[in-house]
GROMACS .gro file of C-alpha atoms in nm:
model
  331
    1UNK     CA    1  -0.004   0.008   0.017
    2UNK     CA    2   0.113   0.365  -0.045
    3UNK     CA    3   0.261   0.536   0.281
    4UNK     CA    4  -0.051   0.795   0.245
    5UNK     CA    5  -0.259   0.444   0.211
    6UNK     CA    6  -0.112   0.356   0.587
    7UNK     CA    7  -0.104   0.691   0.752
    8UNK     CA    8  -0.495   0.759   0.686
    9UNK     CA    9  -0.513   0.340   0.795
   10UNK     CA   10  -0.300   0.432   1.125
   11UNK     CA   11  -0.502   0.788   1.195
   12UNK     CA   12  -0.880   0.562   1.190
   13UNK     CA   13  -0.709   0.261   1.432
   14UNK     CA   14  -0.610   0.559   1.666
   15UNK     CA   15  -0.982   0.736   1.647
   16UNK     CA   16  -1.143   0.319   1.634
   17UNK     CA   17  -0.915   0.197   1.915
   18UNK     CA   18  -1.043   0.456   2.151
   19UNK     CA   19  -1.319   0.350   2.150
   20UNK     CA   20  -1.469   0.022   2.313
   21UNK     CA   21  -1.506  -0.211   2.059
   22UNK     CA   22  -1.202  -0.268   1.845
   23UNK     CA   23  -1.220  -0.505   1.481
   24UNK     CA   24  -0.974  -0.779   1.553
   25UNK     CA   25  -0.857  -1.014   1.213
   26UNK     CA   26  -1.110  -1.346   1.245
   27UNK     CA   27  -0.741  -1.560   1.193
   28UNK     CA   28  -0.665  -1.413   1.510
   29UNK     CA   29  -0.965  -1.460   1.725
   30UNK     CA   30  -0.959  -1.800   1.572
   31UNK     CA   31  -0.638  -1.926   1.657
   32UNK     CA   32  -0.723  -1.806   2.024
   33UNK     CA   33  -1.091  -1.960   2.007
   34UNK     CA   34  -0.893  -2.296   1.842
   35UNK     CA   35  -0.635  -2.317   2.099
   36UNK     CA   36  -0.839  -2.270   2.426
   37UNK     CA   37  -1.049  -2.570   2.291
   38UNK     CA   38  -0.785  -2.740   2.266
   39UNK     CA   39  -0.685  -2.737   2.582
   40UNK     CA   40  -1.012  -2.764   2.791
   41UNK     CA   41  -1.084  -3.082   2.543
   42UNK     CA   42  -0.691  -3.223   2.652
   43UNK     CA   43  -0.812  -3.139   3.049
   44UNK     CA   44  -1.130  -3.282   3.030
   45UNK     CA   45  -1.263  -2.926   3.122
   46UNK     CA   46  -1.543  -2.935   2.828
   47UNK     CA   47  -1.586  -3.123   2.518
   48UNK     CA   48  -1.481  -2.923   2.201
   49UNK     CA   49  -1.269  -3.151   2.008
   50UNK     CA   50  -1.193  -2.951   1.646
   51UNK     CA   51  -1.010  -2.692   1.776
   52UNK     CA   52  -0.642  -2.767   1.554
   53UNK     CA   53  -0.836  -2.892   1.227
   54UNK     CA   54  -0.971  -2.490   1.258
   55UNK     CA   55  -0.639  -2.415   1.318
   56UNK     CA   56  -0.464  -2.586   1.100
   57UNK     CA   57  -0.714  -2.410   0.804
   58UNK     CA   58  -0.601  -2.067   0.952
   59UNK     CA   59  -0.254  -2.205   0.852
   60UNK     CA   60  -0.339  -2.246   0.483
   61UNK     CA   61  -0.532  -1.921   0.490
   62UNK     CA   62  -0.243  -1.721   0.550
   63UNK     CA   63   0.004  -1.907   0.366
   64UNK     CA   64  -0.191  -1.790   0.034
   65UNK     CA   65  -0.217  -1.468   0.209
   66UNK     CA   66   0.122  -1.350   0.277
   67UNK     CA   67   0.383  -1.636   0.179
   68UNK     CA   68   0.240  -1.754  -0.198
   69UNK     CA   69   0.148  -1.393  -0.326
   70UNK     CA   70   0.607  -1.317  -0.276
   71UNK     CA   71   0.735  -1.332  -0.671
   72UNK     CA   72   1.091  -1.442  -0.616
   73UNK     CA   73   1.069  -1.797  -0.578
   74UNK     CA   74   1.461  -1.727  -0.344
   75UNK     CA   75   1.237  -1.489  -0.134
   76UNK     CA   76   0.948  -1.689  -0.114
   77UNK     CA   77   1.160  -2.030  -0.018
   78UNK     CA   78   1.314  -1.737   0.259
   79UNK     CA   79   1.044  -1.707   0.401
   80UNK     CA   80   0.865  -2.009   0.394
   81UNK     CA   81   1.179  -2.172   0.566
   82UNK     CA   82   1.184  -1.926   0.828
   83UNK     CA   83   0.859  -1.970   0.931
   84UNK     CA   84   0.908  -2.356   0.915
   85UNK     CA   85   1.179  -2.332   1.212
   86UNK     CA   86   0.981  -2.144   1.409
   87UNK     CA   87   0.749  -2.392   1.491
   88UNK     CA   88   0.952  -2.711   1.389
   89UNK     CA   89   1.268  -2.603   1.541
   90UNK     CA   90   1.072  -2.531   1.898
   91UNK     CA   91   0.881  -2.839   1.889
   92UNK     CA   92   1.189  -3.071   1.830
   93UNK     CA   93   1.389  -2.917   2.118
   94UNK     CA   94   1.121  -2.963   2.379
   95UNK     CA   95   1.082  -3.328   2.268
   96UNK     CA   96   1.415  -3.399   2.276
   97UNK     CA   97   1.458  -3.263   2.631
   98UNK     CA   98   1.162  -3.488   2.721
   99UNK     CA   99   1.333  -3.777   2.490
  100UNK     CA  100   1.696  -3.717   2.694
  101UNK     CA  101   1.549  -3.650   3.031
  102UNK     CA  102   1.209  -3.789   3.096
  103UNK     CA  103   1.224  -4.066   2.814
  104UNK     CA  104   0.864  -3.946   2.704
  105UNK     CA  105   0.796  -3.921   2.304
  106UNK     CA  106   0.965  -4.113   2.076
  107UNK     CA  107   1.171  -4.130   1.794
  108UNK     CA  108   0.942  -4.067   1.555
  109UNK     CA  109   0.825  -3.788   1.766
  110UNK     CA  110   1.157  -3.612   1.746
  111UNK     CA  111   1.179  -3.613   1.347
  112UNK     CA  112   0.806  -3.537   1.285
  113UNK     CA  113   0.718  -3.827   1.116
  114UNK     CA  114   0.494  -4.040   1.422
  115UNK     CA  115   0.191  -3.954   1.226
  116UNK     CA  116   0.247  -4.244   0.999
  117UNK     CA  117   0.526  -4.456   1.248
  118UNK     CA  118   0.357  -4.412   1.540
  119UNK     CA  119   0.127  -4.667   1.718
  120UNK     CA  120  -0.224  -4.757   1.677
  121UNK     CA  121  -0.447  -4.530   1.875
  122UNK     CA  122  -0.292  -4.208   2.101
  123UNK     CA  123  -0.058  -4.463   2.351
  124UNK     CA  124   0.131  -4.292   2.579
  125UNK     CA  125   0.237  -3.904   2.464
  126UNK     CA  126   0.371  -4.017   2.087
  127UNK     CA  127   0.059  -3.862   1.957
  128UNK     CA  128   0.102  -3.526   2.084
  129UNK     CA  129   0.271  -3.305   1.792
  130UNK     CA  130   0.075  -3.449   1.583
  131UNK     CA  131  -0.028  -3.086   1.454
  132UNK     CA  132   0.311  -2.978   1.442
  133UNK     CA  133   0.354  -3.231   1.188
  134UNK     CA  134   0.091  -3.198   0.993
  135UNK     CA  135   0.187  -2.814   0.930
  136UNK     CA  136   0.495  -2.950   0.861
  137UNK     CA  137   0.422  -3.106   0.557
  138UNK     CA  138   0.218  -2.969   0.378
  139UNK     CA  139   0.328  -2.650   0.447
  140UNK     CA  140   0.673  -2.785   0.316
  141UNK     CA  141   0.482  -2.945   0.016
  142UNK     CA  142   0.308  -2.611  -0.084
  143UNK     CA  143   0.688  -2.466  -0.099
  144UNK     CA  144   0.821  -2.723  -0.314
  145UNK     CA  145   0.540  -2.751  -0.555
  146UNK     CA  146   0.497  -2.336  -0.578
  147UNK     CA  147   0.876  -2.347  -0.694
  148UNK     CA  148   0.785  -2.506  -1.033
  149UNK     CA  149   0.731  -2.206  -1.262
  150UNK     CA  150   0.467  -2.391  -1.455
  151UNK     CA  151   0.258  -2.443  -1.087
  152UNK     CA  152   0.278  -2.056  -1.093
  153UNK     CA  153   0.137  -2.022  -1.384
  154UNK     CA  154  -0.117  -2.253  -1.278
  155UNK     CA  155  -0.275  -2.025  -1.022
  156UNK     CA  156  -0.199  -1.714  -1.135
  157UNK     CA  157  -0.486  -1.803  -1.387
  158UNK     CA  158  -0.746  -2.006  -1.180
  159UNK     CA  159  -0.682  -1.891  -0.821
  160UNK     CA  160  -0.980  -2.058  -0.707
  161UNK     CA  161  -0.965  -2.412  -0.910
  162UNK     CA  162  -0.595  -2.477  -0.721
  163UNK     CA  163  -0.746  -2.549  -0.385
  164UNK     CA  164  -1.054  -2.620  -0.465
  165UNK     CA  165  -0.910  -2.971  -0.677
  166UNK     CA  166  -0.707  -3.017  -0.334
  167UNK     CA  167  -1.010  -2.985  -0.168
  168UNK     CA  168  -1.131  -3.293  -0.386
  169UNK     CA  169  -0.823  -3.451  -0.267
  170UNK     CA  170  -0.932  -3.474   0.039
  171UNK     CA  171  -1.224  -3.607   0.052
  172UNK     CA  172  -1.071  -3.841  -0.128
  173UNK     CA  173  -0.806  -3.927   0.071
  174UNK     CA  174  -1.000  -3.996   0.389
  175UNK     CA  175  -1.156  -4.258   0.232
  176UNK     CA  176  -1.179  -4.603   0.355
  177UNK     CA  177  -0.866  -4.747   0.185
  178UNK     CA  178  -0.639  -4.448   0.278
  179UNK     CA  179  -0.701  -4.529   0.631
  180UNK     CA  180  -0.384  -4.782   0.676
  181UNK     CA  181  -0.612  -4.992   0.866
  182UNK     CA  182  -0.647  -4.764   1.145
  183UNK     CA  183  -0.952  -4.529   1.123
  184UNK     CA  184  -0.896  -4.361   1.465
  185UNK     CA  185  -0.580  -4.132   1.363
  186UNK     CA  186  -0.705  -4.083   1.011
  187UNK     CA  187  -0.759  -3.761   1.128
  188UNK     CA  188  -0.439  -3.617   1.269
  189UNK     CA  189  -0.242  -3.805   1.009
  190UNK     CA  190  -0.101  -3.533   0.751
  191UNK     CA  191  -0.285  -3.731   0.400
  192UNK     CA  192  -0.598  -3.769   0.642
  193UNK     CA  193  -0.612  -3.374   0.748
  194UNK     CA  194  -0.554  -3.209   0.424
  195UNK     CA  195  -0.841  -3.124   0.302
  196UNK     CA  196  -0.931  -2.877   0.631
  197UNK     CA  197  -0.580  -2.703   0.486
  198UNK     CA  198  -0.754  -2.717   0.158
  199UNK     CA  199  -1.050  -2.614   0.292
  200UNK     CA  200  -0.913  -2.298   0.449
  201UNK     CA  201  -0.692  -2.202   0.115
  202UNK     CA  202  -1.019  -2.187  -0.051
  203UNK     CA  203  -1.167  -1.978   0.176
  204UNK     CA  204  -0.896  -1.696   0.108
  205UNK     CA  205  -0.958  -1.743  -0.245
  206UNK     CA  206  -1.334  -1.686  -0.165
  207UNK     CA  207  -1.262  -1.320  -0.322
  208UNK     CA  208  -1.629  -1.243  -0.419
  209UNK     CA  209  -1.980  -1.304  -0.339
  210UNK     CA  210  -2.053  -1.555  -0.562
  211UNK     CA  211  -1.782  -1.751  -0.445
  212UNK     CA  212  -1.829  -1.730  -0.087
  213UNK     CA  213  -2.129  -1.910  -0.175
  214UNK     CA  214  -2.023  -2.189  -0.382
  215UNK     CA  215  -1.730  -2.185  -0.061
  216UNK     CA  216  -2.047  -2.253   0.173
  217UNK     CA  217  -2.156  -2.543   0.033
  218UNK     CA  218  -1.857  -2.645  -0.025
  219UNK     CA  219  -1.744  -2.584   0.352
  220UNK     CA  220  -2.031  -2.767   0.492
  221UNK     CA  221  -2.041  -3.070   0.232
  222UNK     CA  222  -1.671  -3.156   0.269
  223UNK     CA  223  -1.649  -3.121   0.660
  224UNK     CA  224  -2.029  -3.328   0.709
  225UNK     CA  225  -1.955  -3.668   0.883
  226UNK     CA  226  -1.610  -3.668   0.804
  227UNK     CA  227  -1.494  -3.810   1.227
  228UNK     CA  228  -1.873  -3.973   1.245
  229UNK     CA  229  -1.929  -3.651   1.565
  230UNK     CA  230  -2.131  -3.376   1.463
  231UNK     CA  231  -1.989  -3.147   1.742
  232UNK     CA  232  -1.648  -3.158   1.600
  233UNK     CA  233  -1.820  -3.085   1.265
  234UNK     CA  234  -1.971  -2.850   1.321
  235UNK     CA  235  -1.746  -2.686   1.522
  236UNK     CA  236  -1.502  -2.648   1.249
  237UNK     CA  237  -1.773  -2.560   0.985
  238UNK     CA  238  -1.804  -2.312   1.189
  239UNK     CA  239  -1.520  -2.157   1.216
  240UNK     CA  240  -1.426  -2.191   0.801
  241UNK     CA  241  -1.816  -1.993   0.786
  242UNK     CA  242  -1.691  -1.724   0.989
  243UNK     CA  243  -1.351  -1.655   0.822
  244UNK     CA  244  -1.538  -1.699   0.536
  245UNK     CA  245  -1.763  -1.370   0.553
  246UNK     CA  246  -1.594  -1.179   0.791
  247UNK     CA  247  -1.220  -1.093   0.773
  248UNK     CA  248  -1.291  -0.885   1.071
  249UNK     CA  249  -1.484  -0.954   1.400
  250UNK     CA  250  -1.612  -0.646   1.640
  251UNK     CA  251  -1.466  -0.745   2.033
  252UNK     CA  252  -1.482  -0.514   2.350
  253UNK     CA  253  -1.137  -0.417   2.364
  254UNK     CA  254  -1.011  -0.604   2.660
  255UNK     CA  255  -1.099  -0.891   2.506
  256UNK     CA  256  -1.007  -0.815   2.146
  257UNK     CA  257  -0.620  -0.759   2.375
  258UNK     CA  258  -0.630  -1.105   2.565
  259UNK     CA  259  -0.727  -1.247   2.211
  260UNK     CA  260  -0.424  -1.103   2.070
  261UNK     CA  261  -0.146  -1.268   2.367
  262UNK     CA  262  -0.319  -1.604   2.334
  263UNK     CA  263  -0.366  -1.615   1.960
  264UNK     CA  264   0.014  -1.517   1.910
  265UNK     CA  265   0.062  -1.751   2.181
  266UNK     CA  266  -0.090  -1.992   2.007
  267UNK     CA  267   0.184  -2.227   1.913
  268UNK     CA  268   0.420  -2.228   2.235
  269UNK     CA  269   0.077  -2.282   2.455
  270UNK     CA  270   0.049  -2.612   2.234
  271UNK     CA  271   0.378  -2.718   2.261
  272UNK     CA  272   0.373  -2.687   2.646
  273UNK     CA  273   0.049  -2.780   2.751
  274UNK     CA  274   0.083  -3.144   2.726
  275UNK     CA  275   0.355  -3.126   2.996
  276UNK     CA  276   0.186  -2.850   3.211
  277UNK     CA  277  -0.187  -2.933   3.254
  278UNK     CA  278  -0.114  -3.304   3.460
  279UNK     CA  279   0.068  -3.163   3.699
  280UNK     CA  280  -0.116  -2.847   3.761
  281UNK     CA  281  -0.441  -3.041   3.718
  282UNK     CA  282  -0.253  -3.240   4.052
  283UNK     CA  283  -0.269  -2.947   4.301
  284UNK     CA  284  -0.503  -2.677   4.169
  285UNK     CA  285  -0.857  -2.647   4.078
  286UNK     CA  286  -0.957  -2.731   3.714
  287UNK     CA  287  -1.022  -2.371   3.627
  288UNK     CA  288  -0.696  -2.265   3.808
  289UNK     CA  289  -0.522  -2.473   3.646
  290UNK     CA  290  -0.664  -2.409   3.290
  291UNK     CA  291  -0.562  -2.072   3.324
  292UNK     CA  292  -0.226  -2.161   3.474
  293UNK     CA  293  -0.175  -2.375   3.151
  294UNK     CA  294  -0.269  -2.081   2.915
  295UNK     CA  295  -0.008  -1.876   3.099
  296UNK     CA  296   0.265  -2.075   3.110
  297UNK     CA  297   0.210  -2.105   2.742
  298UNK     CA  298   0.211  -1.734   2.713
  299UNK     CA  299   0.461  -1.724   2.898
  300UNK     CA  300   0.709  -1.908   2.710
  301UNK     CA  301   0.611  -1.716   2.435
  302UNK     CA  302   0.672  -1.406   2.548
  303UNK     CA  303   1.020  -1.481   2.722
  304UNK     CA  304   1.131  -1.647   2.349
  305UNK     CA  305   0.997  -1.345   2.161
  306UNK     CA  306   1.165  -1.108   2.319
  307UNK     CA  307   1.510  -1.277   2.278
  308UNK     CA  308   1.441  -1.284   1.964
  309UNK     CA  309   1.359  -0.946   1.888
  310UNK     CA  310   1.709  -0.841   2.150
  311UNK     CA  311   1.896  -1.058   1.874
  312UNK     CA  312   1.729  -0.951   1.551
  313UNK     CA  313   1.834  -0.568   1.649
  314UNK     CA  314   2.175  -0.654   1.759
  315UNK     CA  315   2.189  -0.774   1.432
  316UNK     CA  316   2.028  -0.514   1.216
  317UNK     CA  317   2.240  -0.307   1.445
  318UNK     CA  318   2.539  -0.429   1.317
  319UNK     CA  319   2.484  -0.484   0.968
  320UNK     CA  320   2.212  -0.220   0.939
  321UNK     CA  321   2.218  -0.236   0.522
  322UNK     CA  322   2.040  -0.588   0.565
  323UNK     CA  323   1.626  -0.544   0.580
  324UNK     CA  324   1.588  -0.872   0.866
  325UNK     CA  325   1.225  -1.016   0.753
  326UNK     CA  326   1.065  -1.203   1.043
  327UNK     CA  327   0.844  -1.495   1.001
  328UNK     CA  328   0.558  -1.507   0.879
  329UNK     CA  329   0.335  -1.607   1.133
  330UNK     CA  330   0.064  -1.883   0.970
  331UNK     CA  331   0.033  -2.092   1.307
   0.00000   0.00000   0.00000
């Protein structure tokens, strides 16, 4: 955008922030709602399955929004690798500590391939990081495929058709022959959940009312009966439809600030909560333990974020001629 437009938006945003209601990016709201639902369900305080699948759709939405429009392949790959590293490296380090210090997890989890080599069912703790595995697999695959010039040309010519075709592939890959004799874990394997990734991508490419109407039908039809669990399917479809029709949502300003923090810390909440909540639940009432579990992830995010800003600031001071572009926050 031209600088003048940015200044106008900044002035409007300043006026808006002085009001009691602030408009919040819907992807941030869904990230916050998704991770809160994940922790609620895992702690068995309430049952809202499907939060991780909503967040996976948000990953694809933001990938289409920020990453794929980058024209130069070299720049796109560089930003994509940084995005992957911001998710994969902390997870692998966390798992490595668990493996070496506590005998937790497995080599498959450490290598982010447990969703294909792990045991049937959610045995032990091997499946805790299936979301990160799927994130890494799918974003890596998209980066590699979009490095092919012919694919880029096809995407520019038919921007809606490409994710729609991937939705069709995702529907096929959830069928019985693709279950690997393990229906329960199909919902956590890369090929089993690529459908939700594709739907998030399709939502972003729905740029007109007509396309949004078509996508609404596709979302409801594709999600229906995926898990044989209506509550999960309704939750996921509702999240996708909200993202499709409302790019921003009005929230009371205090709530908007909370949503922003939880959304920013969502990855760290996901990584840490499996380790934290069992210990907290033994010592605190469930509600307090829940808030403390979220708070632990937020604290971890805050420390890492401040440390990375400090390092980036020093690097920039040493080499001011180099522009350090932060990794894209697509999780």
